[in-house]
Amino acid sequence: MSIPTEWTPTHGAPYRPVAYRPERMPTAESLARAAELRERMGRRRTVRQFSPDPVPEQVVRDAIACAATAPSGAHQQPWTFVLVKDPGVRRRIRAAAEEEEQLSYAGRLGEEWLEALRPLGTDEVKPHLTDAPALIVVFQQRYWLGEDGEKRKHYYVDESVGIAVGMLLSALHLSGLAALVHTPSPMRFLSEALGRPVNEKAFAVIPVGYPADDCEVPDLVRKSLSQVLVEV
């Protein structure tokens, strides 16, 4: 059976299975790869100070393509990734984001949330939105919208897009790039700034690039495997 090169809506289509026979990896190789991946991912850090040096755009596109392989509810793939390169658009995004963040840090977040953020050293100033050479804005599609206005509800949208963002961060890191997940609240201004359709809602803003020469990150400790793993 040939696989179509472009996705089309499958709502209501009959189940058509195809064979899946991936080659089984030898145990020794699997152990080695898992150990290497664990070590490399352990070095991933959220970066807020970026170098202006350009990054290979194809690396970013390939990372987005990896993210788009994420599992999703009913395979509806309810995501859109907007790669923002225009400096003027990015300046407008930063200005709008900082306006919202000023309100949040002035009290809208609540003291408990501000206390949780304090060890991270964050504030309402967001230079990463214009300093990083690449900016990915991830949108979730609450429903599918056909050219004729037809609507089809999407399912498990938050979960699906969250998994895709996790895969995007992993792909960027393993390709040698740093990133940050930024979620200004509210984010309605992103739909207007980027001209997105009514069925899409902003999920996250992800600056991408290389860490600045003077980059600093919080002195944090991750939970150990024994603290996050329960075996029954």
Short mmCIF file of the C-alpha atoms (twelve columns), coordinates in Angstrom:
data_MODEL
# 
_entry.id   MODEL 
# 
loop_
_atom_site.group_PDB 
_atom_site.id 
_atom_site.type_symbol 
_atom_site.label_atom_id 
_atom_site.label_alt_id 
_atom_site.label_comp_id 
_atom_site.label_asym_id 
_atom_site.label_seq_id 
_atom_site.Cartn_x 
_atom_site.Cartn_y 
_atom_site.Cartn_z 
_atom_site.pdbx_PDB_model_num 
ATOM 1   C CA . MET A 1   0.000   0.000  0.000  1 
ATOM 2   C CA . SER A 2   1.420   3.379  -0.943 1 
ATOM 3   C CA . ILE A 3   1.656   6.041  1.748  1 
ATOM 4   C CA . PRO A 4   0.351   9.492  0.748  1 
ATOM 5   C CA . THR A 5   2.916   12.280 0.902  1 
ATOM 6   C CA . GLU A 6   0.447   14.830 2.260  1 
ATOM 7   C CA . TRP A 7   -1.907  14.269 5.182  1 
ATOM 8   C CA . THR A 8   -5.625  14.566 4.615  1 
ATOM 9   C CA . PRO A 9   -8.391  14.264 7.236  1 
ATOM 10  C CA . THR A 10  -9.149  10.631 8.102  1 
ATOM 11  C CA . HIS A 11  -12.273 11.143 10.227 1 
ATOM 12  C CA . GLY A 12  -14.640 8.241  9.605  1 
ATOM 13  C CA . ALA A 13  -12.271 6.384  7.273  1 
ATOM 14  C CA . PRO A 14  -12.085 2.590  7.688  1 
ATOM 15  C CA . TYR A 15  -9.206  0.984  9.566  1 
ATOM 16  C CA . ARG A 16  -6.460  0.021  7.101  1 
ATOM 17  C CA . PRO A 17  -3.481  -1.578 8.840  1 
ATOM 18  C CA . VAL A 18  -0.036  -1.933 7.297  1 
ATOM 19  C CA . ALA A 19  2.800   -4.199 8.389  1 
ATOM 20  C CA . TYR A 20  5.295   -2.808 10.904 1 
ATOM 21  C CA . ARG A 21  8.494   -4.851 11.218 1 
ATOM 22  C CA . PRO A 22  11.309  -2.641 12.515 1 
ATOM 23  C CA . GLU A 23  14.671  -4.322 12.880 1 
ATOM 24  C CA . ARG A 24  15.297  -5.302 16.502 1 
ATOM 25  C CA . MET A 25  18.360  -3.594 17.948 1 
ATOM 26  C CA . PRO A 26  20.924  -5.867 19.640 1 
ATOM 27  C CA . THR A 27  20.774  -5.597 23.428 1 
ATOM 28  C CA . ALA A 28  24.340  -4.308 23.784 1 
ATOM 29  C CA . GLU A 29  23.708  -1.526 21.277 1 
ATOM 30  C CA . SER A 30  20.399  -0.646 22.928 1 
ATOM 31  C CA . LEU A 31  22.055  -0.360 26.339 1 
ATOM 32  C CA . ALA A 32  24.841  1.796  24.929 1 
ATOM 33  C CA . ARG A 33  22.446  4.130  23.129 1 
ATOM 34  C CA . ALA A 34  20.205  4.481  26.173 1 
ATOM 35  C CA . ALA A 35  23.167  5.334  28.395 1 
ATOM 36  C CA . GLU A 36  24.455  7.884  25.891 1 
ATOM 37  C CA . LEU A 37  21.019  9.450  25.498 1 
ATOM 38  C CA . ARG A 38  20.577  9.673  29.272 1 
ATOM 39  C CA . GLU A 39  23.970  11.370 29.618 1 
ATOM 40  C CA . ARG A 40  23.353  13.830 26.771 1 
ATOM 41  C CA . MET A 41  19.839  14.733 27.899 1 
ATOM 42  C CA . GLY A 42  21.155  15.208 31.424 1 
ATOM 43  C CA . ARG A 43  23.176  18.157 30.072 1 
ATOM 44  C CA . ARG A 44  20.104  19.922 28.656 1 
ATOM 45  C CA . ARG A 45  19.398  23.284 30.266 1 
ATOM 46  C CA . THR A 46  16.837  25.996 29.702 1 
ATOM 47  C CA . VAL A 47  18.668  29.056 28.374 1 
ATOM 48  C CA . ARG A 48  17.543  32.671 28.634 1 
ATOM 49  C CA . GLN A 49  20.727  34.341 27.368 1 
ATOM 50  C CA . PHE A 50  21.295  33.675 23.681 1 
ATOM 51  C CA . SER A 51  24.061  34.478 21.254 1 
ATOM 52  C CA . PRO A 52  22.914  36.360 18.142 1 
ATOM 53  C CA . ASP A 53  24.937  33.962 16.000 1 
ATOM 54  C CA . PRO A 54  22.735  32.374 13.321 1 
ATOM 55  C CA . VAL A 55  21.823  28.696 13.535 1 
ATOM 56  C CA . PRO A 56  21.411  26.322 10.579 1 
ATOM 57  C CA . GLU A 57  17.757  26.720 9.613  1 
ATOM 58  C CA . GLN A 58  17.597  23.163 8.324  1 
ATOM 59  C CA . VAL A 59  18.496  21.894 11.802 1 
ATOM 60  C CA . VAL A 60  15.497  23.795 13.192 1 
ATOM 61  C CA . ARG A 61  13.241  22.499 10.419 1 
ATOM 62  C CA . ASP A 62  14.393  18.931 11.026 1 
ATOM 63  C CA . ALA A 63  13.723  19.323 14.756 1 
ATOM 64  C CA . ILE A 64  10.200  20.529 13.982 1 
ATOM 65  C CA . ALA A 65  9.757   17.560 11.643 1 
ATOM 66  C CA . CYS A 66  10.817  15.273 14.512 1 
ATOM 67  C CA . ALA A 67  8.285   16.961 16.816 1 
ATOM 68  C CA . ALA A 68  5.571   16.407 14.236 1 
ATOM 69  C CA . THR A 69  6.077   12.628 14.533 1 
ATOM 70  C CA . ALA A 70  4.678   12.755 18.082 1 
ATOM 71  C CA . PRO A 71  1.700   10.547 18.937 1 
ATOM 72  C CA . SER A 72  -1.607  12.385 19.084 1 
ATOM 73  C CA . GLY A 73  -5.207  11.698 19.990 1 
ATOM 74  C CA . ALA A 74  -6.855  9.807  17.106 1 
ATOM 75  C CA . HIS A 75  -3.764  10.721 15.047 1 
ATOM 76  C CA . GLN A 76  -5.226  14.168 14.455 1 
ATOM 77  C CA . GLN A 77  -1.849  15.918 14.815 1 
ATOM 78  C CA . PRO A 78  -3.369  19.094 16.290 1 
ATOM 79  C CA . TRP A 79  -0.324  21.347 16.047 1 
ATOM 80  C CA . THR A 80  1.136   24.164 13.997 1 
ATOM 81  C CA . PHE A 81  4.742   25.352 14.342 1 
ATOM 82  C CA . VAL A 82  5.382   28.930 13.232 1 
ATOM 83  C CA . LEU A 83  9.061   29.731 12.642 1 
ATOM 84  C CA . VAL A 84  9.346   33.492 13.130 1 
ATOM 85  C CA . LYS A 85  12.351  35.081 11.431 1 
ATOM 86  C CA . ASP A 86  11.144  38.614 10.703 1 
ATOM 87  C CA . PRO A 87  12.853  40.987 13.215 1 
ATOM 88  C CA . GLY A 88  9.919   43.405 13.196 1 
ATOM 89  C CA . VAL A 89  7.415   40.685 14.050 1 
ATOM 90  C CA . ARG A 90  9.666   39.438 16.817 1 
ATOM 91  C CA . ARG A 91  9.986   42.916 18.304 1 
ATOM 92  C CA . ARG A 92  6.208   43.207 18.383 1 
ATOM 93  C CA . ILE A 93  5.927   39.795 20.030 1 
ATOM 94  C CA . ARG A 94  8.462   40.783 22.675 1 
ATOM 95  C CA . ALA A 95  6.730   44.103 23.393 1 
ATOM 96  C CA . ALA A 96  3.348   42.417 23.800 1 
ATOM 97  C CA . ALA A 97  4.800   39.591 25.894 1 
ATOM 98  C CA . GLU A 98  6.587   41.986 28.234 1 
ATOM 99  C CA . GLU A 99  3.420   44.029 28.648 1 
ATOM 100 C CA . GLU A 100 1.582   40.922 29.841 1 
ATOM 101 C CA . GLU A 101 4.503   39.789 31.989 1 
ATOM 102 C CA . GLN A 102 4.712   43.148 33.751 1 
ATOM 103 C CA . LEU A 103 1.132   42.666 34.904 1 
ATOM 104 C CA . SER A 104 1.865   39.102 35.961 1 
ATOM 105 C CA . TYR A 105 4.987   39.913 37.987 1 
ATOM 106 C CA . ALA A 106 3.245   42.919 39.520 1 
ATOM 107 C CA . GLY A 107 0.805   40.589 41.237 1 
ATOM 108 C CA . ARG A 108 -1.422  38.836 38.727 1 
ATOM 109 C CA . LEU A 109 0.507   35.588 39.192 1 
ATOM 110 C CA . GLY A 110 -0.073  35.486 42.928 1 
ATOM 111 C CA . GLU A 111 2.581   35.313 45.626 1 
ATOM 112 C CA . GLU A 112 2.755   31.510 45.700 1 
ATOM 113 C CA . TRP A 113 3.639   31.358 41.993 1 
ATOM 114 C CA . LEU A 114 6.150   34.198 42.352 1 
ATOM 115 C CA . GLU A 115 7.833   32.306 45.191 1 
ATOM 116 C CA . ALA A 116 8.095   29.229 42.993 1 
ATOM 117 C CA . LEU A 117 9.740   31.312 40.258 1 
ATOM 118 C CA . ARG A 118 12.181  33.131 42.535 1 
ATOM 119 C CA . PRO A 119 14.945  30.443 42.454 1 
ATOM 120 C CA . LEU A 120 14.926  30.654 38.652 1 
ATOM 121 C CA . GLY A 121 15.754  34.364 38.569 1 
ATOM 122 C CA . THR A 122 13.078  35.241 36.007 1 
ATOM 123 C CA . ASP A 123 11.394  38.612 35.587 1 
ATOM 124 C CA . GLU A 124 9.222   40.518 33.124 1 
ATOM 125 C CA . VAL A 125 12.112  41.398 30.773 1 
ATOM 126 C CA . LYS A 126 12.311  38.887 27.908 1 
ATOM 127 C CA . PRO A 127 15.361  39.642 25.718 1 
ATOM 128 C CA . HIS A 128 15.439  36.051 24.476 1 
ATOM 129 C CA . LEU A 129 12.462  36.795 22.238 1 
ATOM 130 C CA . THR A 130 14.607  39.080 20.088 1 
ATOM 131 C CA . ASP A 131 18.158  37.902 20.873 1 
ATOM 132 C CA . ALA A 132 17.779  34.247 19.877 1 
ATOM 133 C CA . PRO A 133 18.238  33.788 16.110 1 
ATOM 134 C CA . ALA A 134 15.193  31.528 15.774 1 
ATOM 135 C CA . LEU A 135 11.767  31.724 17.369 1 
ATOM 136 C CA . ILE A 136 9.211   28.913 17.188 1 
ATOM 137 C CA . VAL A 137 5.645   29.629 18.238 1 
ATOM 138 C CA . VAL A 138 3.667   26.441 18.784 1 
ATOM 139 C CA . PHE A 139 -0.096  26.547 18.288 1 
ATOM 140 C CA . GLN A 140 -2.635  23.901 19.238 1 
ATOM 141 C CA . GLN A 141 -5.514  23.272 16.882 1 
ATOM 142 C CA . ARG A 142 -8.652  22.976 18.998 1 
ATOM 143 C CA . TYR A 143 -10.504 21.612 15.971 1 
ATOM 144 C CA . TRP A 144 -9.868  20.942 12.309 1 
ATOM 145 C CA . LEU A 145 -11.164 23.647 10.025 1 
ATOM 146 C CA . GLY A 146 -11.724 22.754 6.378  1 
ATOM 147 C CA . GLU A 147 -11.543 25.220 3.517  1 
ATOM 148 C CA . ASP A 148 -15.341 25.103 3.280  1 
ATOM 149 C CA . GLY A 149 -15.710 25.931 6.984  1 
ATOM 150 C CA . GLU A 150 -16.342 22.342 8.087  1 
ATOM 151 C CA . LYS A 151 -15.315 21.652 11.699 1 
ATOM 152 C CA . ARG A 152 -14.085 18.429 13.277 1 
ATOM 153 C CA . LYS A 153 -13.285 18.307 16.976 1 
ATOM 154 C CA . HIS A 154 -9.776  17.284 17.992 1 
ATOM 155 C CA . TYR A 155 -9.180  15.103 21.045 1 
ATOM 156 C CA . TYR A 156 -6.489  15.146 23.753 1 
ATOM 157 C CA . VAL A 157 -5.109  18.347 22.267 1 
ATOM 158 C CA . ASP A 158 -3.159  19.538 25.327 1 
ATOM 159 C CA . GLU A 159 -1.561  16.140 25.824 1 
ATOM 160 C CA . SER A 160 -0.716  15.731 22.142 1 
ATOM 161 C CA . VAL A 161 0.875   19.150 21.725 1 
ATOM 162 C CA . GLY A 162 2.712   18.811 25.028 1 
ATOM 163 C CA . ILE A 163 4.334   15.574 23.832 1 
ATOM 164 C CA . ALA A 164 5.288   17.241 20.544 1 
ATOM 165 C CA . VAL A 165 6.929   20.143 22.368 1 
ATOM 166 C CA . GLY A 166 8.909   17.703 24.502 1 
ATOM 167 C CA . MET A 167 10.131  15.939 21.385 1 
ATOM 168 C CA . LEU A 168 11.001  19.311 19.822 1 
ATOM 169 C CA . LEU A 169 13.134  20.282 22.823 1 
ATOM 170 C CA . SER A 170 14.897  16.923 22.733 1 
ATOM 171 C CA . ALA A 171 15.594  17.156 18.996 1 
ATOM 172 C CA . LEU A 172 16.967  20.695 19.326 1 
ATOM 173 C CA . HIS A 173 19.201  19.764 22.244 1 
ATOM 174 C CA . LEU A 174 20.554  16.620 20.599 1 
ATOM 175 C CA . SER A 175 21.301  18.724 17.498 1 
ATOM 176 C CA . GLY A 176 23.483  21.088 19.522 1 
ATOM 177 C CA . LEU A 177 21.027  23.946 20.064 1 
ATOM 178 C CA . ALA A 178 19.609  25.496 23.219 1 
ATOM 179 C CA . ALA A 179 15.994  26.464 23.795 1 
ATOM 180 C CA . LEU A 180 13.528  27.918 26.258 1 
ATOM 181 C CA . VAL A 181 9.814   27.279 26.709 1 
ATOM 182 C CA . HIS A 182 8.154   30.644 27.268 1 
ATOM 183 C CA . THR A 183 4.447   30.858 28.060 1 
ATOM 184 C CA . PRO A 184 3.355   34.475 28.506 1 
ATOM 185 C CA . SER A 185 -0.171  34.620 29.867 1 
ATOM 186 C CA . PRO A 186 -2.502  35.358 28.226 1 
ATOM 187 C CA . MET A 187 -1.157  34.591 24.745 1 
ATOM 188 C CA . ARG A 188 -3.966  35.819 22.509 1 
ATOM 189 C CA . PHE A 189 -1.681  38.481 21.047 1 
ATOM 190 C CA . LEU A 190 0.336   35.759 19.287 1 
ATOM 191 C CA . SER A 191 -2.589  34.712 17.118 1 
ATOM 192 C CA . GLU A 192 -3.044  38.304 15.991 1 
ATOM 193 C CA . ALA A 193 0.664   38.974 15.458 1 
ATOM 194 C CA . LEU A 194 1.086   35.837 13.347 1 
ATOM 195 C CA . GLY A 195 -2.274  35.836 11.577 1 
ATOM 196 C CA . ARG A 196 -3.328  32.414 12.755 1 
ATOM 197 C CA . PRO A 197 -6.850  31.064 12.086 1 
ATOM 198 C CA . VAL A 198 -9.599  30.947 14.699 1 
ATOM 199 C CA . ASN A 199 -9.174  27.233 15.405 1 
ATOM 200 C CA . GLU A 200 -5.610  27.720 16.673 1 
ATOM 201 C CA . LYS A 201 -4.561  28.740 20.174 1 
ATOM 202 C CA . ALA A 202 -0.999  29.635 21.172 1 
ATOM 203 C CA . PHE A 203 0.615   26.952 23.335 1 
ATOM 204 C CA . ALA A 204 4.248   28.049 23.778 1 
ATOM 205 C CA . VAL A 205 6.949   30.353 22.458 1 
ATOM 206 C CA . ILE A 206 10.338  28.670 22.028 1 
ATOM 207 C CA . PRO A 207 13.446  30.766 21.337 1 
ATOM 208 C CA . VAL A 208 16.233  28.675 19.797 1 
ATOM 209 C CA . GLY A 209 19.937  29.333 19.387 1 
ATOM 210 C CA . TYR A 210 23.347  28.997 20.970 1 
ATOM 211 C CA . PRO A 211 23.969  30.099 24.564 1 
ATOM 212 C CA . ALA A 212 25.630  33.514 24.878 1 
ATOM 213 C CA . ASP A 213 29.295  33.568 25.849 1 
ATOM 214 C CA . ASP A 214 28.312  34.958 29.261 1 
ATOM 215 C CA . CYS A 215 25.266  32.708 29.662 1 
ATOM 216 C CA . GLU A 216 24.297  31.739 33.190 1 
ATOM 217 C CA . VAL A 217 21.660  29.262 34.356 1 
ATOM 218 C CA . PRO A 218 20.163  28.615 37.806 1 
ATOM 219 C CA . ASP A 219 22.090  26.250 40.078 1 
ATOM 220 C CA . LEU A 220 19.467  23.527 40.056 1 
ATOM 221 C CA . VAL A 221 19.404  19.821 40.903 1 
ATOM 222 C CA . ARG A 222 17.089  17.434 39.070 1 
ATOM 223 C CA . LYS A 223 15.262  14.684 40.887 1 
ATOM 224 C CA . SER A 224 17.106  11.383 40.844 1 
ATOM 225 C CA . LEU A 225 15.718  8.334  39.088 1 
ATOM 226 C CA . SER A 226 14.793  6.831  42.454 1 
ATOM 227 C CA . GLN A 227 12.670  9.913  43.197 1 
ATOM 228 C CA . VAL A 228 10.645  9.723  39.999 1 
ATOM 229 C CA . LEU A 229 10.462  5.994  39.262 1 
ATOM 230 C CA . VAL A 230 8.118   3.556  40.956 1 
ATOM 231 C CA . GLU A 231 8.436   -0.105 39.997 1 
ATOM 232 C CA . VAL A 232 5.577   -2.457 40.850 1 
# 
